[in-house]
PDB file of C-alpha atoms and ligand atoms in Angstrom:
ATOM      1  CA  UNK A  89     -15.231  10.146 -12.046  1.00  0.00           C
ATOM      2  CA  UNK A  90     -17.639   7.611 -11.706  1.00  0.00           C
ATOM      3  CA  UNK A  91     -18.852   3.767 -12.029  1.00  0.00           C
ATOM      4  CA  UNK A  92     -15.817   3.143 -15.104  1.00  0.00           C
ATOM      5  CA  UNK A  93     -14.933  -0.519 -15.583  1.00  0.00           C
ATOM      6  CA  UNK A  94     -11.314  -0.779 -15.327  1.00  0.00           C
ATOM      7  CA  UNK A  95      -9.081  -2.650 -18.336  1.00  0.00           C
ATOM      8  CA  UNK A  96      -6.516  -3.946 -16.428  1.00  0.00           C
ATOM      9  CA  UNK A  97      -4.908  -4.802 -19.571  1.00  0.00           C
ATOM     10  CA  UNK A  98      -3.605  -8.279 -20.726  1.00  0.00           C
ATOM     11  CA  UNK A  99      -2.770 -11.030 -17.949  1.00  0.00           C
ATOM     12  CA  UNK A 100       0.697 -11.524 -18.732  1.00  0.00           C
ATOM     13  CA  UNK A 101       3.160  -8.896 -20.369  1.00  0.00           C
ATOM     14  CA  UNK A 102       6.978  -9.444 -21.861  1.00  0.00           C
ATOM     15  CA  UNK A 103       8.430  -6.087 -20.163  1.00  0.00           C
ATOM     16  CA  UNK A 104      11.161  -7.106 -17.988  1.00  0.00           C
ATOM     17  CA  UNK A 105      11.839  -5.590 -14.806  1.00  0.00           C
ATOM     18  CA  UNK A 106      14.235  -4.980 -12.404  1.00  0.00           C
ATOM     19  CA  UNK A 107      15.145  -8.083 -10.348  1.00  0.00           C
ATOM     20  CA  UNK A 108      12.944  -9.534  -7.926  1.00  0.00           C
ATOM     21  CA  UNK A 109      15.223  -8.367  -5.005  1.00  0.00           C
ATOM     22  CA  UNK A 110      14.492  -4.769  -5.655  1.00  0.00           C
ATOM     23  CA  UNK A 111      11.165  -4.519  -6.268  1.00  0.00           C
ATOM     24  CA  UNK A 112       9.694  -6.706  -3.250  1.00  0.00           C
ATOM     25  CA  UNK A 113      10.679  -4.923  -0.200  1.00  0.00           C
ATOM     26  CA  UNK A 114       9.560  -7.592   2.739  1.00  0.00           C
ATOM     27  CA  UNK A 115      10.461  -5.702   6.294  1.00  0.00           C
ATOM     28  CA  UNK A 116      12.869  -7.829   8.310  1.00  0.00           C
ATOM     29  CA  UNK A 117      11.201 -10.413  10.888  1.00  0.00           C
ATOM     30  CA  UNK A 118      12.481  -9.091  14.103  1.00  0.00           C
ATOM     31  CA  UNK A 119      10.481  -9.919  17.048  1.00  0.00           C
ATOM     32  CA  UNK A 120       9.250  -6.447  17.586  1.00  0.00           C
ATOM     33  CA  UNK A 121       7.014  -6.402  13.930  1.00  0.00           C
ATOM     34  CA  UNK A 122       6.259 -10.390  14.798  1.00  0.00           C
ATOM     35  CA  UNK A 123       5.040  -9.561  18.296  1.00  0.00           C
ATOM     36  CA  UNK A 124       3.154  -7.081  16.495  1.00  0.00           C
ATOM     37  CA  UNK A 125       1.869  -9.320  13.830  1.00  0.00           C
ATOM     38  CA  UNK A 126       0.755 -11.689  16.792  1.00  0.00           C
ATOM     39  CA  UNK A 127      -1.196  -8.940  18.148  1.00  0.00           C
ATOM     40  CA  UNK A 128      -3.590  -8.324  14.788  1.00  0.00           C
ATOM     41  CA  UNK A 129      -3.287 -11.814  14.014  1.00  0.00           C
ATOM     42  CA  UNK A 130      -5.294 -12.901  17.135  1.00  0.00           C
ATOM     43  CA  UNK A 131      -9.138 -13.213  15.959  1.00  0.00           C
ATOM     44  CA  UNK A 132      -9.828 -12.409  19.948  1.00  0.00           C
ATOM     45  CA  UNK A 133      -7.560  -8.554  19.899  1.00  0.00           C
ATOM     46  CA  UNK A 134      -9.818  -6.203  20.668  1.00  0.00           C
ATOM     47  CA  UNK A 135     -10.705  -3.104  18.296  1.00  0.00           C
ATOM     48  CA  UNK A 136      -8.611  -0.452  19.795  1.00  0.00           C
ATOM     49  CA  UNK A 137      -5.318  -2.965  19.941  1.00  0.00           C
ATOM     50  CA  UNK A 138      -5.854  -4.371  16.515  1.00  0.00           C
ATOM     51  CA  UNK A 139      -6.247  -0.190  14.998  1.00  0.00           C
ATOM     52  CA  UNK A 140      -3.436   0.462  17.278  1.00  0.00           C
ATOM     53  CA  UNK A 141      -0.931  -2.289  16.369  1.00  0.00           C
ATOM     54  CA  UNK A 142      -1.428  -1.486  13.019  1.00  0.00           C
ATOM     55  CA  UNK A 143      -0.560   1.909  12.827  1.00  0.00           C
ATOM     56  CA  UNK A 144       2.913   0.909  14.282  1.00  0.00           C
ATOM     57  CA  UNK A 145       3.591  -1.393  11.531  1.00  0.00           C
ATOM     58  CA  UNK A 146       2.096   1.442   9.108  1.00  0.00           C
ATOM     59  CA  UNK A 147       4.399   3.344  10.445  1.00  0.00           C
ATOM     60  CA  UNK A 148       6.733   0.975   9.331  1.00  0.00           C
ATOM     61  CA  UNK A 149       6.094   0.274   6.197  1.00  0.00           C
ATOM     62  CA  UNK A 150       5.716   4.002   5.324  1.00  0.00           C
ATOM     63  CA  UNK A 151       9.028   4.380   6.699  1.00  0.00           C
ATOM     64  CA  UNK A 152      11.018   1.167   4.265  1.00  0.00           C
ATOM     65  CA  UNK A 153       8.681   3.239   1.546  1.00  0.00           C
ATOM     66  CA  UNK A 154       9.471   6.772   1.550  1.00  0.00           C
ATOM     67  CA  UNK A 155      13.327   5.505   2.001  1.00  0.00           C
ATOM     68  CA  UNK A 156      12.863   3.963  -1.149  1.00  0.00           C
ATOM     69  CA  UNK A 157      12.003   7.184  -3.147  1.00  0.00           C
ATOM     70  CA  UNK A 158      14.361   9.375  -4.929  1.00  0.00           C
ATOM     71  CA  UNK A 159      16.773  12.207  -2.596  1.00  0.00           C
ATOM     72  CA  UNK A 160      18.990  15.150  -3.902  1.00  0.00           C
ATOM     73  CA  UNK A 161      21.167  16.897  -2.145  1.00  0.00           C
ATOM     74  CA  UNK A 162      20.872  19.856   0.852  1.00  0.00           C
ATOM     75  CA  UNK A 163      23.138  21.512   2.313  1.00  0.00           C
ATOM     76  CA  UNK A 164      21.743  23.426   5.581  1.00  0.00           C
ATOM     77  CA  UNK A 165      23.518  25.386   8.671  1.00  0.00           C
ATOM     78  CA  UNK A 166      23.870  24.456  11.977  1.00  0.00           C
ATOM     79  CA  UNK A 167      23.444  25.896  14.906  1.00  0.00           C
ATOM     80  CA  UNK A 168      27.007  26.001  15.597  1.00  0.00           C
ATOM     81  CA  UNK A 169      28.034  27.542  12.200  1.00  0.00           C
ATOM     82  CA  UNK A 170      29.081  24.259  10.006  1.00  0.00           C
ATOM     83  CA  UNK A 171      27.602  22.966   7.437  1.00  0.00           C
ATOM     84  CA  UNK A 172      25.497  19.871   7.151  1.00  0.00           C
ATOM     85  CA  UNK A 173      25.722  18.138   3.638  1.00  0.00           C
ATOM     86  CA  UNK A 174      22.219  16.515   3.628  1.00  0.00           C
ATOM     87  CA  UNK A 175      19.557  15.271   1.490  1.00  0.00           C
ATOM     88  CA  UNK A 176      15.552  16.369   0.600  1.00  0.00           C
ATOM     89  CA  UNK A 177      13.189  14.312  -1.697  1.00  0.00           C
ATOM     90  CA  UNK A 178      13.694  15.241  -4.878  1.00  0.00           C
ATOM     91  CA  UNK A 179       9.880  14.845  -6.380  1.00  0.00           C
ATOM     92  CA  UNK A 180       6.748  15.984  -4.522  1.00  0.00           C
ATOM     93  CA  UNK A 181       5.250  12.763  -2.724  1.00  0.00           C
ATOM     94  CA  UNK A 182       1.758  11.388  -2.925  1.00  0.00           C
ATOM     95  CA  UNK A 183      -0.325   9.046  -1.011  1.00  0.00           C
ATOM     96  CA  UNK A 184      -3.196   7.527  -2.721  1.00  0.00           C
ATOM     97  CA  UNK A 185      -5.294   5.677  -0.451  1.00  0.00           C
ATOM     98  CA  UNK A 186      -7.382   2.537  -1.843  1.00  0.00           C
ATOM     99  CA  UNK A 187     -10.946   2.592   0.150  1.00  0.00           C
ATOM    100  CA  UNK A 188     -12.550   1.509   2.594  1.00  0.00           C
ATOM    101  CA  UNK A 189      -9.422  -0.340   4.289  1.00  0.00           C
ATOM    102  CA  UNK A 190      -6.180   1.869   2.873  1.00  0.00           C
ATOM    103  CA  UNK A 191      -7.964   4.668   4.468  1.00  0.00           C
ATOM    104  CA  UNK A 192      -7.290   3.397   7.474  1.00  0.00           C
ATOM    105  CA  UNK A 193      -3.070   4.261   6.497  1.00  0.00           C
ATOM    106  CA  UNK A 194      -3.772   8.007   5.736  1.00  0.00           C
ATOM    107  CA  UNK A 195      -2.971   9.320   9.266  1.00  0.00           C
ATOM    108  CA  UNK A 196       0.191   7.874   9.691  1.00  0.00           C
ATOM    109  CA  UNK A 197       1.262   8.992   6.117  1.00  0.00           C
ATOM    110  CA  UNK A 198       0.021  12.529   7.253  1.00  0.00           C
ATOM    111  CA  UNK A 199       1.226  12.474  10.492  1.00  0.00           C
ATOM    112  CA  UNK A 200       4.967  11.551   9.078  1.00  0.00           C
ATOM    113  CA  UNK A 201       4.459  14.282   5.974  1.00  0.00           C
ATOM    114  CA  UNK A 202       1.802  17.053   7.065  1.00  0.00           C
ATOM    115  CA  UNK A 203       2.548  18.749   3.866  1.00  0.00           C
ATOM    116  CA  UNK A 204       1.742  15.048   1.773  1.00  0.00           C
ATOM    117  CA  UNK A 205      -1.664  15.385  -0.403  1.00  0.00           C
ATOM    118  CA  UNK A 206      -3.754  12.300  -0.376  1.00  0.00           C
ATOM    119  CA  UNK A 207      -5.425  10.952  -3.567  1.00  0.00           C
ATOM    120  CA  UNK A 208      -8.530   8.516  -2.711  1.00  0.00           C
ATOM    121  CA  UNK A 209      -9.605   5.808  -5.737  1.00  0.00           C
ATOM    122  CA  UNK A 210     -12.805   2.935  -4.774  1.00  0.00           C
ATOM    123  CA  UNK A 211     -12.934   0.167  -6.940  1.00  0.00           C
ATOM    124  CA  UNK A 212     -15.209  -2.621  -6.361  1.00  0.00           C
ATOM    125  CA  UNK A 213     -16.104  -5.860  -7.878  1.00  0.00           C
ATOM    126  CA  UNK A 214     -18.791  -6.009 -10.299  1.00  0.00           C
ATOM    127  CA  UNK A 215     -21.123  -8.776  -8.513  1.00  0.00           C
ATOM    128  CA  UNK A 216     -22.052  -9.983 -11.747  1.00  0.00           C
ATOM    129  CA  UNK A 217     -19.065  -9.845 -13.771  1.00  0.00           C
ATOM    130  CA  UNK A 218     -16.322  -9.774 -11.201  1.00  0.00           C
ATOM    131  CA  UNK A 219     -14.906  -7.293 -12.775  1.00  0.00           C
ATOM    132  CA  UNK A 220     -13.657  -3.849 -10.756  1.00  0.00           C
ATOM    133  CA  UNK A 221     -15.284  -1.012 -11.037  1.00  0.00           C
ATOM    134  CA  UNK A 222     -14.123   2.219 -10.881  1.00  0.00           C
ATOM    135  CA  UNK A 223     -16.755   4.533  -8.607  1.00  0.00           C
ATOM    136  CA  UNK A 224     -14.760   7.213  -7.465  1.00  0.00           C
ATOM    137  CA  UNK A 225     -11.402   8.966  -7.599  1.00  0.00           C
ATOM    138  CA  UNK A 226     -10.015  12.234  -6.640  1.00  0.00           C
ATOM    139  CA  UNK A 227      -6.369  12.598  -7.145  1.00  0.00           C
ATOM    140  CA  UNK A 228      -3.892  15.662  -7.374  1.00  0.00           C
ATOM    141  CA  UNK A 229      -3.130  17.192 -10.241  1.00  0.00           C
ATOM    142  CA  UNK A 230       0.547  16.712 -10.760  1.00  0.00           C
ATOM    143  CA  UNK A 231       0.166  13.284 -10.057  1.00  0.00           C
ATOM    144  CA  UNK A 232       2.326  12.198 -12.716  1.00  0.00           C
ATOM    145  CA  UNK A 233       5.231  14.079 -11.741  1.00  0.00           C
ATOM    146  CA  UNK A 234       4.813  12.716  -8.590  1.00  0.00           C
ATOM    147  CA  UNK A 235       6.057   9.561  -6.308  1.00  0.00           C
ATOM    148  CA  UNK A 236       3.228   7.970  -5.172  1.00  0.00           C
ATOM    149  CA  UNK A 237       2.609   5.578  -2.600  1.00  0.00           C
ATOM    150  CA  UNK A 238      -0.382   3.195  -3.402  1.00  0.00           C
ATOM    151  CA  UNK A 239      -2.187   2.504   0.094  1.00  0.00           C
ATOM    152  CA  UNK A 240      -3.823  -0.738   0.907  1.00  0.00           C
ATOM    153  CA  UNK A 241      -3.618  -2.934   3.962  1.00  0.00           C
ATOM    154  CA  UNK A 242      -4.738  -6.149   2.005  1.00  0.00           C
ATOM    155  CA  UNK A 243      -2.890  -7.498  -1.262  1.00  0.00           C
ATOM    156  CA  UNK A 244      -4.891 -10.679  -1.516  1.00  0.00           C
ATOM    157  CA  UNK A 245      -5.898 -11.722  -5.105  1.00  0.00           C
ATOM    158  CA  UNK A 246      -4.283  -8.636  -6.682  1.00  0.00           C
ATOM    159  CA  UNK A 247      -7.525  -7.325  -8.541  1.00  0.00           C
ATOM    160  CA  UNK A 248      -7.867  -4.157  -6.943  1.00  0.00           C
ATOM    161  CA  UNK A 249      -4.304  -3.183  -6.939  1.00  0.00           C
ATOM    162  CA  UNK A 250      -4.192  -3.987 -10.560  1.00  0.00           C
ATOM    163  CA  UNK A 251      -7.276  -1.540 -10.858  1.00  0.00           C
ATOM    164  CA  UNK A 252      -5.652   0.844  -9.407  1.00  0.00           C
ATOM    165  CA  UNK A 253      -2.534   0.932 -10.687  1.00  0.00           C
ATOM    166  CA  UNK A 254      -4.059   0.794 -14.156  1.00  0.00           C
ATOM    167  CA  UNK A 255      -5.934   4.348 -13.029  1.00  0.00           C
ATOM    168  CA  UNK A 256      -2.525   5.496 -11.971  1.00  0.00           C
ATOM    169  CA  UNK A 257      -1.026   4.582 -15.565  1.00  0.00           C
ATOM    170  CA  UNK A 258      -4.139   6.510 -16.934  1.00  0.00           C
ATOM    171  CA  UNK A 259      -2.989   9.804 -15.361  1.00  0.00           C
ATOM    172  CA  UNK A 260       0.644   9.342 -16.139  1.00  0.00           C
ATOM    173  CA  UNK A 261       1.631   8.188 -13.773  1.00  0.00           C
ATOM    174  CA  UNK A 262       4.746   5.896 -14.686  1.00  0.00           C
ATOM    175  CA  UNK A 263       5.459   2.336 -12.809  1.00  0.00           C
ATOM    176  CA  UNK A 264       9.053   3.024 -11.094  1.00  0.00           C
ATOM    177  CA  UNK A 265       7.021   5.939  -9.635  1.00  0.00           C
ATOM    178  CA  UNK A 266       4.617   3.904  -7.756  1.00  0.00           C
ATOM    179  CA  UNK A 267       5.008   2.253  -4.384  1.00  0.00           C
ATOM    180  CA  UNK A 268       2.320  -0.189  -3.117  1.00  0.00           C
ATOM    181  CA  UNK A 269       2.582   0.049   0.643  1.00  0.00           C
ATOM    182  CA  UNK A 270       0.379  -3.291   2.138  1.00  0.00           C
ATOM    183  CA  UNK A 271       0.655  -4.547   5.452  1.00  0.00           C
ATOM    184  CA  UNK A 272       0.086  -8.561   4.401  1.00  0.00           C
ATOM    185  CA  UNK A 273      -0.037  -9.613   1.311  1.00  0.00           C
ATOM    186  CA  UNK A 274       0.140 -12.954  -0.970  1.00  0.00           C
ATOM    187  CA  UNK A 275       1.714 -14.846  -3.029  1.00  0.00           C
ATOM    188  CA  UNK A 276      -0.987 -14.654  -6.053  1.00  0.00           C
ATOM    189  CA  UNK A 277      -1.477 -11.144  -5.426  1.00  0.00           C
ATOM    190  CA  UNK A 278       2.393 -10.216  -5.649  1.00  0.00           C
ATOM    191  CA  UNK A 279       2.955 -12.342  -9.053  1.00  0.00           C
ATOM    192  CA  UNK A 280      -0.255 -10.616 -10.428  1.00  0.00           C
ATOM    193  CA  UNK A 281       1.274  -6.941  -9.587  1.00  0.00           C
ATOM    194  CA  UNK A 282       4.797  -7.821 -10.675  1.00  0.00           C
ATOM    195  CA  UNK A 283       3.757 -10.225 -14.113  1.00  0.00           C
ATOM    196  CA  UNK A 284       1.907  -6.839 -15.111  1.00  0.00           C
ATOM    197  CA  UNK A 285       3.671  -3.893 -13.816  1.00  0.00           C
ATOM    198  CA  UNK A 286       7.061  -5.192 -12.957  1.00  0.00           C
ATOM    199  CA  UNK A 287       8.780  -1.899 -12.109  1.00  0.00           C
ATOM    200  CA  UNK A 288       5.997  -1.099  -9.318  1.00  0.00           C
ATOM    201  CA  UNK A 289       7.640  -1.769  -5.947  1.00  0.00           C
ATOM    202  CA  UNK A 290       5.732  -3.661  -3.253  1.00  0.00           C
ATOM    203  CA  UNK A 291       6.639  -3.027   0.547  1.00  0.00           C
ATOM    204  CA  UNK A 292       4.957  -5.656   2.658  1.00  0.00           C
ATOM    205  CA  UNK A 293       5.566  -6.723   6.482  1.00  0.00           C
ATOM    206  CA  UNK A 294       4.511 -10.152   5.585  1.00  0.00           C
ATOM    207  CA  UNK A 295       3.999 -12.437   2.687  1.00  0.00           C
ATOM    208  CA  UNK A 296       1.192 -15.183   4.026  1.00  0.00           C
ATOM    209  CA  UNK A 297       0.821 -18.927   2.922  1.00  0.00           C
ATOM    210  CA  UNK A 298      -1.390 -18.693   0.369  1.00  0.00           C
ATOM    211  CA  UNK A 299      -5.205 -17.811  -0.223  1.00  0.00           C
ATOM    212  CA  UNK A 300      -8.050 -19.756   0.673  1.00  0.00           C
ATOM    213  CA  UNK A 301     -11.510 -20.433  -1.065  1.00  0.00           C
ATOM    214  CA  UNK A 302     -13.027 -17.207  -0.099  1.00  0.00           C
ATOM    215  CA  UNK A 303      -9.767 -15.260  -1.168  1.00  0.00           C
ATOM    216  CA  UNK A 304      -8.372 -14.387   2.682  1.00  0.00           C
ATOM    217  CA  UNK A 305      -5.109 -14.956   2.986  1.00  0.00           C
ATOM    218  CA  UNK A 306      -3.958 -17.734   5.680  1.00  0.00           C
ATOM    219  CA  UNK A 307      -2.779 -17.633   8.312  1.00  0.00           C
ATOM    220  CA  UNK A 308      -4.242 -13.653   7.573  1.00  0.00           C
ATOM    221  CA  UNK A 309      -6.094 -11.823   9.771  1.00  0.00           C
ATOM    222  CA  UNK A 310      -9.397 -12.033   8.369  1.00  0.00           C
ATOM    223  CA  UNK A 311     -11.358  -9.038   6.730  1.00  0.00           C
ATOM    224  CA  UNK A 312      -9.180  -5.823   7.937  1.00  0.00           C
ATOM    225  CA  UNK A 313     -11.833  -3.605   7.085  1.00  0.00           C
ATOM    226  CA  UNK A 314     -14.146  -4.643   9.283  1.00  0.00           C
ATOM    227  CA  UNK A 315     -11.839  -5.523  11.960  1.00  0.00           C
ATOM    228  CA  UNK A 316     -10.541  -2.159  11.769  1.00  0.00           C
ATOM    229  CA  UNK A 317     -13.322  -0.105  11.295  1.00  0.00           C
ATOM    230  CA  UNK A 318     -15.651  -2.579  13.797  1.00  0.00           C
ATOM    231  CA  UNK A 319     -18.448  -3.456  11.022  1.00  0.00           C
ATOM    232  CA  UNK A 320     -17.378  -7.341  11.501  1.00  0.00           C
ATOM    233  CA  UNK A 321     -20.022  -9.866  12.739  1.00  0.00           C
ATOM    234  CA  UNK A 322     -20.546 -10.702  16.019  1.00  0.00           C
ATOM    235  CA  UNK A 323     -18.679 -14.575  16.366  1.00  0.00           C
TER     236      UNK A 323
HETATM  237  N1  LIG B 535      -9.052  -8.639   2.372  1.00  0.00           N
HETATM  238  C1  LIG B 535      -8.951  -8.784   3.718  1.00  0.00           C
HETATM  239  O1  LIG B 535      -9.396  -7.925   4.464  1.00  0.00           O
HETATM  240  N2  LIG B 535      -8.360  -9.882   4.201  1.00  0.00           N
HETATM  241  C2  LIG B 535      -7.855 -10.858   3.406  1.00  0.00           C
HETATM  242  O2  LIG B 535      -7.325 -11.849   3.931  1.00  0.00           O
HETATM  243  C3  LIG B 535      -7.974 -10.693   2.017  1.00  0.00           C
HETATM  244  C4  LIG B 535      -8.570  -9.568   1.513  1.00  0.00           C
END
């Protein structure tokens, strides 16, 4: 699939969804994720600290996510002959990675659920009409059967995600299934998700202040993208 603009539908719909509560899932504040926060946050971490801090809080993140996804019941043996009433997912799970920067959450996803298959979508912003583009997307084939989690560091304005879960809606894929896993995110960009798709569940580590004139969130981290992957500017 290639260069396909993207109607993210209608700004505002009247579908009610379940309360607030239950569909933002902000991890607690303990000092171990804001000791980690103060890591990334500070513009003067070096590469390998700022990629390494953040797959902790991936970690995370994916970990309030997949707990959020629907279990059924199974019973195994122990080694000492009794039986262990337990539980298994009950739907195949998903990731679908948002590029460049929800790349960067792939390998903890994988490394938590070798047997996970990874959808990939880029969108990106028409220069001209600001609108998202759709250039590429490769997603598995019983995606709508599946529980997906939606992978993107950054929920800033809320254009992209609203791209993508538009593309998601496209292959069936229905809105209670979907689970936007972001490491910061904003206020504007959460209200835009949940005033369109109000049963999608967000699960953030931290909502920020707001979003400046250039659309980075404050107090942010900057451009995670190029902080992560090293293509930022030399200060
Ligand atoms: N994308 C980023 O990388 N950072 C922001 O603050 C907003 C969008």
């Amino acid at each position: 699939m290639t260069d396909t603009a993207i109607d993210t539908g209608p700004s505002h719909t009247a579908v009610t969804g379940p309360p607030v509560t239950t569909r933002l899932h902000l991890l607690p504040q303990t000092n171990r994720l804001r000791s980690l926060h103060t890591v990334i946050r500070d513009r003067d971490a070096s590469r390998a600290d700022f990629v390494q801090t953040s797959a902790q809080i991936f970690r995370l993140l994916l970990d309030t996510a997949l707990d959020l996804l629907p279990v059924t019941t199974r019973s195994v043996r122990t080694p000492v002959g009794q039986t262990y009433h337990g539980l298994r997912p009950a739907a195949p799970v998903c990731g679908v990675s948002i590029a460049r920067a929800g790349e960067s959450m792939e390998a903890e996803l994988r490394a938590m659920l070798p047997q996970t298959r990874i959808g990939k979508i880029l969108i990106q912003r028409d220069r001209t009409t600001k609108l998202p583009h759709l250039h590429y997307a490769a997603l598995p084939p019983d995606i709508a059967t599946s529980q997906v989690l939606l992978l993107d560091p950054m929920l800033a304005t809320g254009g992209t995600a609203l791209a993508a879960i538009a593309l998601l809606r496209e292959y069936g894929v229905f809105e209670e299934d979907i689970v936007f896993v972001t490491l910061l995110s904003s206020p504007e960009g959460i209200s835009a998700v949940h005033d369109r798709h109000p049963r999608v569940r967000i699960v953030t580590s931290a909502v920020e202040e707001r979003l400046n004139g250039d659309a980075y969130m404050v107090p942010g981290i900057g451009d995670f993208g190029d902080r992560y992957f090293g293509t930022d500017q030399p200060r």
